[in-house]
Amino acid sequence: CSPQDWYQTIIANAHWYRVKYKSQRFGTECETPCWTCFYGGRKEYQPYTPVPSWLQPLVDQVSSHLGSDGERVPFNAMLLRLYFDGTDEIAWHTDGRTFLGDTPTIASLSLGAKATFQMRRMHNVWPSLNGGESCCTSAVDTSTPQHDFVLGHGDLLVMKGMTQKHWHHRVPKQKGRKPRLNINFRYILQGPDAERGQKTYYKYMVHGDESNPPTYTYREIVNQRGGIMKFTTAEGTTNRLSLKNSRSQSHYRKESSMNEESKSKVELQEESEDLESNGNQPDTAFRKNVEDRVKAYLESETDVDVPTFLALPCTLQEELVNDWESSNRASLVSNNGTSLTAASKKAHHNKYNKKNFHRLGNQRKKHRGLDTKSNHTMENFFFRKSSHKR
């Protein structure tokens, strides 16, 4: 599978938590600064949620990719993080834990938008219990430069050896950053500390201090955070689409569950299923229908930034087109028989808070490997392999 395939698979299947808990160090109420979910661990301990079937092939792929001489690098604990926008972050920390061993191999796969991953060398990775910024700052090894890596779609960063004993890392806030997924692969060792460690993971990645915490799908998070259009529309720009060289519309994945409220989406899926049942692939009449609808949408909505729209998951492209078609159908008839086209379009844009839109860069540039500044510590999962051993 390609990075985009995995991105869309996780978006369609994962359920996310915004964990709330009381800090034992500071006695304050806390909430994780990004969206998380956790799978796996050791079956003999509770809580335990098996790695789902839709994720296990990726775990196997990474395990084989990092192995040598036919041996795989084992992983049994998967932490997923969603950084929905530039306000989501994760603070300075080490992944080192006794139940992971002295020299754990921890792999971190990035999907979606680019993000800055920072590492700083520490005199002591575990600040004293009284905490405080001054304590943490004094533990930093200022004689060693901080490393900043730009992780892109499909990049796999591997931390191994003594990394967790000497380095902190974080993903800071980043203005204008678009949705990004991170899949973190770890292995919980068998031993006296494993049960406690597994409970810790599930507490801080899933349920926190709540017995039955709410979960959210990606679509629900999109609606909660103001709609995906805030990532796709640019003020004062005009873009027209030529589909001659476009590959984004050539493949629309069927979702695991359909939104019954969207008649157009149901019709599209039924059409695709009918073609497949007749032994045809949905890249003839079905693809032509999808391409025509997308082309009509982008030619009508001239303030949509085309490259960014084409970089969105196909399911979200489809949602935007469905919404636009619904607004157009509603505009054909009014109570007094007059056209409501202009008013309908205005309502469509106001729904997504057009005044707050910002132009985004072109995400459709083909990923050709590594940033030259960081190729000694990370890899593109589908191109090359390297790791961080410091």
mmCIF file with all atom_site columns, C-alpha atoms in Angstrom, residues 243-328:
data_model
loop_
_atom_site.group_PDB
_atom_site.id
_atom_site.type_symbol
_atom_site.label_atom_id
_atom_site.label_alt_id
_atom_site.label_comp_id
_atom_site.label_asym_id
_atom_site.label_entity_id
_atom_site.label_seq_id
_atom_site.pdbx_PDB_ins_code
_atom_site.Cartn_x
_atom_site.Cartn_y
_atom_site.Cartn_z
_atom_site.occupancy
_atom_site.B_iso_or_equiv
_atom_site.pdbx_formal_charge
_atom_site.auth_seq_id
_atom_site.auth_comp_id
_atom_site.auth_asym_id
_atom_site.auth_atom_id
_atom_site.pdbx_PDB_model_num
ATOM 1  C CA . LEU A 1 243 ? -8.059  16.686 -15.288 1.00 0.00 ? 243 LEU A CA 1
ATOM 2  C CA . LYS A 1 244 ? -5.750  15.548 -18.114 1.00 0.00 ? 244 LYS A CA 1
ATOM 3  C CA . ASN A 1 245 ? -2.797  15.084 -15.778 1.00 0.00 ? 245 ASN A CA 1
ATOM 4  C CA . SER A 1 246 ? -4.702  14.463 -12.556 1.00 0.00 ? 246 SER A CA 1
ATOM 5  C CA . ARG A 1 247 ? -4.479  11.121 -10.808 1.00 0.00 ? 247 ARG A CA 1
ATOM 6  C CA . SER A 1 248 ? -6.394  12.033 -7.652  1.00 0.00 ? 248 SER A CA 1
ATOM 7  C CA . GLN A 1 249 ? -9.816  11.266 -9.129  1.00 0.00 ? 249 GLN A CA 1
ATOM 8  C CA . SER A 1 250 ? -8.764  7.905  -10.571 1.00 0.00 ? 250 SER A CA 1
ATOM 9  C CA . HIS A 1 251 ? -9.553  6.006  -7.390  1.00 0.00 ? 251 HIS A CA 1
ATOM 10 C CA . TYR A 1 252 ? -12.287 6.428  -4.801  1.00 0.00 ? 252 TYR A CA 1
ATOM 11 C CA . ARG A 1 253 ? -12.155 4.060  -1.839  1.00 0.00 ? 253 ARG A CA 1
ATOM 12 C CA . LYS A 1 254 ? -15.372 2.584  -0.488  1.00 0.00 ? 254 LYS A CA 1
ATOM 13 C CA . GLU A 1 255 ? -15.840 3.542  3.149   1.00 0.00 ? 255 GLU A CA 1
ATOM 14 C CA . SER A 1 256 ? -16.342 0.925  5.846   1.00 0.00 ? 256 SER A CA 1
ATOM 15 C CA . SER A 1 257 ? -19.624 2.599  6.764   1.00 0.00 ? 257 SER A CA 1
ATOM 16 C CA . MET A 1 258 ? -21.908 4.811  4.697   1.00 0.00 ? 258 MET A CA 1
ATOM 17 C CA . ASN A 1 259 ? -23.544 8.032  5.762   1.00 0.00 ? 259 ASN A CA 1
ATOM 18 C CA . GLU A 1 260 ? -27.209 7.254  5.207   1.00 0.00 ? 260 GLU A CA 1
ATOM 19 C CA . GLU A 1 261 ? -28.083 10.932 5.282   1.00 0.00 ? 261 GLU A CA 1
ATOM 20 C CA . SER A 1 262 ? -26.111 11.539 2.094   1.00 0.00 ? 262 SER A CA 1
ATOM 21 C CA . LYS A 1 263 ? -28.187 10.256 -0.817  1.00 0.00 ? 263 LYS A CA 1
ATOM 22 C CA . SER A 1 264 ? -25.564 11.171 -3.365  1.00 0.00 ? 264 SER A CA 1
ATOM 23 C CA . LYS A 1 265 ? -22.864 9.204  -1.522  1.00 0.00 ? 265 LYS A CA 1
ATOM 24 C CA . VAL A 1 266 ? -25.092 6.127  -1.340  1.00 0.00 ? 266 VAL A CA 1
ATOM 25 C CA . GLU A 1 267 ? -25.829 6.382  -5.051  1.00 0.00 ? 267 GLU A CA 1
ATOM 26 C CA . LEU A 1 268 ? -22.135 6.640  -5.857  1.00 0.00 ? 268 LEU A CA 1
ATOM 27 C CA . GLN A 1 269 ? -21.304 3.564  -3.796  1.00 0.00 ? 269 GLN A CA 1
ATOM 28 C CA . GLU A 1 270 ? -24.161 1.560  -5.257  1.00 0.00 ? 270 GLU A CA 1
ATOM 29 C CA . GLU A 1 271 ? -23.029 2.455  -8.758  1.00 0.00 ? 271 GLU A CA 1
ATOM 30 C CA . SER A 1 272 ? -19.490 1.351  -7.936  1.00 0.00 ? 272 SER A CA 1
ATOM 31 C CA . GLU A 1 273 ? -20.723 -1.925 -6.449  1.00 0.00 ? 273 GLU A CA 1
ATOM 32 C CA . ASP A 1 274 ? -22.894 -2.633 -9.499  1.00 0.00 ? 274 ASP A CA 1
ATOM 33 C CA . LEU A 1 275 ? -19.936 -2.185 -11.807 1.00 0.00 ? 275 LEU A CA 1
ATOM 34 C CA . GLU A 1 276 ? -17.751 -4.437 -9.683  1.00 0.00 ? 276 GLU A CA 1
ATOM 35 C CA . SER A 1 277 ? -20.440 -7.138 -9.496  1.00 0.00 ? 277 SER A CA 1
ATOM 36 C CA . ASN A 1 278 ? -20.436 -7.222 -13.299 1.00 0.00 ? 278 ASN A CA 1
ATOM 37 C CA . GLY A 1 279 ? -16.715 -7.890 -13.322 1.00 0.00 ? 279 GLY A CA 1
ATOM 38 C CA . ASN A 1 280 ? -15.754 -4.303 -14.186 1.00 0.00 ? 280 ASN A CA 1
ATOM 39 C CA . GLN A 1 281 ? -13.385 -2.068 -12.270 1.00 0.00 ? 281 GLN A CA 1
ATOM 40 C CA . PRO A 1 282 ? -14.797 1.329  -11.154 1.00 0.00 ? 282 PRO A CA 1
ATOM 41 C CA . ASP A 1 283 ? -12.422 3.179  -13.467 1.00 0.00 ? 283 ASP A CA 1
ATOM 42 C CA . THR A 1 284 ? -14.674 3.392  -16.551 1.00 0.00 ? 284 THR A CA 1
ATOM 43 C CA . ALA A 1 285 ? -18.178 4.859  -16.316 1.00 0.00 ? 285 ALA A CA 1
ATOM 44 C CA . PHE A 1 286 ? -17.957 5.310  -12.546 1.00 0.00 ? 286 PHE A CA 1
ATOM 45 C CA . ARG A 1 287 ? -14.621 7.122  -12.704 1.00 0.00 ? 287 ARG A CA 1
ATOM 46 C CA . LYS A 1 288 ? -15.864 9.328  -15.551 1.00 0.00 ? 288 LYS A CA 1
ATOM 47 C CA . ASN A 1 289 ? -18.912 10.264 -13.473 1.00 0.00 ? 289 ASN A CA 1
ATOM 48 C CA . VAL A 1 290 ? -16.745 11.147 -10.466 1.00 0.00 ? 290 VAL A CA 1
ATOM 49 C CA . GLU A 1 291 ? -14.309 13.183 -12.550 1.00 0.00 ? 291 GLU A CA 1
ATOM 50 C CA . ASP A 1 292 ? -17.128 15.142 -14.187 1.00 0.00 ? 292 ASP A CA 1
ATOM 51 C CA . ARG A 1 293 ? -18.663 15.974 -10.819 1.00 0.00 ? 293 ARG A CA 1
ATOM 52 C CA . VAL A 1 294 ? -15.337 17.081 -9.334  1.00 0.00 ? 294 VAL A CA 1
ATOM 53 C CA . LYS A 1 295 ? -14.529 19.154 -12.405 1.00 0.00 ? 295 LYS A CA 1
ATOM 54 C CA . ALA A 1 296 ? -17.926 20.885 -12.235 1.00 0.00 ? 296 ALA A CA 1
ATOM 55 C CA . TYR A 1 297 ? -17.403 21.642 -8.536  1.00 0.00 ? 297 TYR A CA 1
ATOM 56 C CA . LEU A 1 298 ? -13.945 23.168 -8.988  1.00 0.00 ? 298 LEU A CA 1
ATOM 57 C CA . GLU A 1 299 ? -14.955 25.176 -12.039 1.00 0.00 ? 299 GLU A CA 1
ATOM 58 C CA . SER A 1 300 ? -17.909 26.599 -10.117 1.00 0.00 ? 300 SER A CA 1
ATOM 59 C CA . GLU A 1 301 ? -16.137 27.245 -6.806  1.00 0.00 ? 301 GLU A CA 1
ATOM 60 C CA . THR A 1 302 ? -13.276 29.360 -8.139  1.00 0.00 ? 302 THR A CA 1
ATOM 61 C CA . ASP A 1 303 ? -11.955 30.313 -4.698  1.00 0.00 ? 303 ASP A CA 1
ATOM 62 C CA . VAL A 1 304 ? -11.054 26.703 -3.865  1.00 0.00 ? 304 VAL A CA 1
ATOM 63 C CA . ASP A 1 305 ? -7.320  26.058 -3.987  1.00 0.00 ? 305 ASP A CA 1
ATOM 64 C CA . VAL A 1 306 ? -7.163  23.189 -6.481  1.00 0.00 ? 306 VAL A CA 1
ATOM 65 C CA . PRO A 1 307 ? -3.816  21.561 -5.516  1.00 0.00 ? 307 PRO A CA 1
ATOM 66 C CA . THR A 1 308 ? -4.811  21.447 -1.864  1.00 0.00 ? 308 THR A CA 1
ATOM 67 C CA . PHE A 1 309 ? -8.241  20.036 -2.696  1.00 0.00 ? 309 PHE A CA 1
ATOM 68 C CA . LEU A 1 310 ? -6.622  17.277 -4.752  1.00 0.00 ? 310 LEU A CA 1
ATOM 69 C CA . ALA A 1 311 ? -4.340  16.376 -1.830  1.00 0.00 ? 311 ALA A CA 1
ATOM 70 C CA . LEU A 1 312 ? -7.316  15.675 0.462   1.00 0.00 ? 312 LEU A CA 1
ATOM 71 C CA . PRO A 1 313 ? -8.452  12.086 1.102   1.00 0.00 ? 313 PRO A CA 1
ATOM 72 C CA . CYS A 1 314 ? -10.916 10.970 -1.573  1.00 0.00 ? 314 CYS A CA 1
ATOM 73 C CA . THR A 1 315 ? -13.695 10.540 0.986   1.00 0.00 ? 315 THR A CA 1
ATOM 74 C CA . LEU A 1 316 ? -13.397 14.213 1.999   1.00 0.00 ? 316 LEU A CA 1
ATOM 75 C CA . GLN A 1 317 ? -13.266 15.344 -1.634  1.00 0.00 ? 317 GLN A CA 1
ATOM 76 C CA . GLU A 1 318 ? -16.487 13.421 -2.138  1.00 0.00 ? 318 GLU A CA 1
ATOM 77 C CA . GLU A 1 319 ? -18.073 15.013 0.937   1.00 0.00 ? 319 GLU A CA 1
ATOM 78 C CA . LEU A 1 320 ? -17.332 18.524 -0.319  1.00 0.00 ? 320 LEU A CA 1
ATOM 79 C CA . VAL A 1 321 ? -18.720 17.754 -3.774  1.00 0.00 ? 321 VAL A CA 1
ATOM 80 C CA . ASN A 1 322 ? -21.847 16.188 -2.255  1.00 0.00 ? 322 ASN A CA 1
ATOM 81 C CA . ASP A 1 323 ? -22.385 19.257 -0.078  1.00 0.00 ? 323 ASP A CA 1
ATOM 82 C CA . TRP A 1 324 ? -21.984 21.564 -3.083  1.00 0.00 ? 324 TRP A CA 1
ATOM 83 C CA . GLU A 1 325 ? -24.424 19.501 -5.163  1.00 0.00 ? 325 GLU A CA 1
ATOM 84 C CA . SER A 1 326 ? -26.964 19.523 -2.339  1.00 0.00 ? 326 SER A CA 1
ATOM 85 C CA . SER A 1 327 ? -26.768 23.313 -2.071  1.00 0.00 ? 327 SER A CA 1
ATOM 86 C CA . ASN A 1 328 ? -27.226 23.615 -5.848  1.00 0.00 ? 328 ASN A CA 1
#
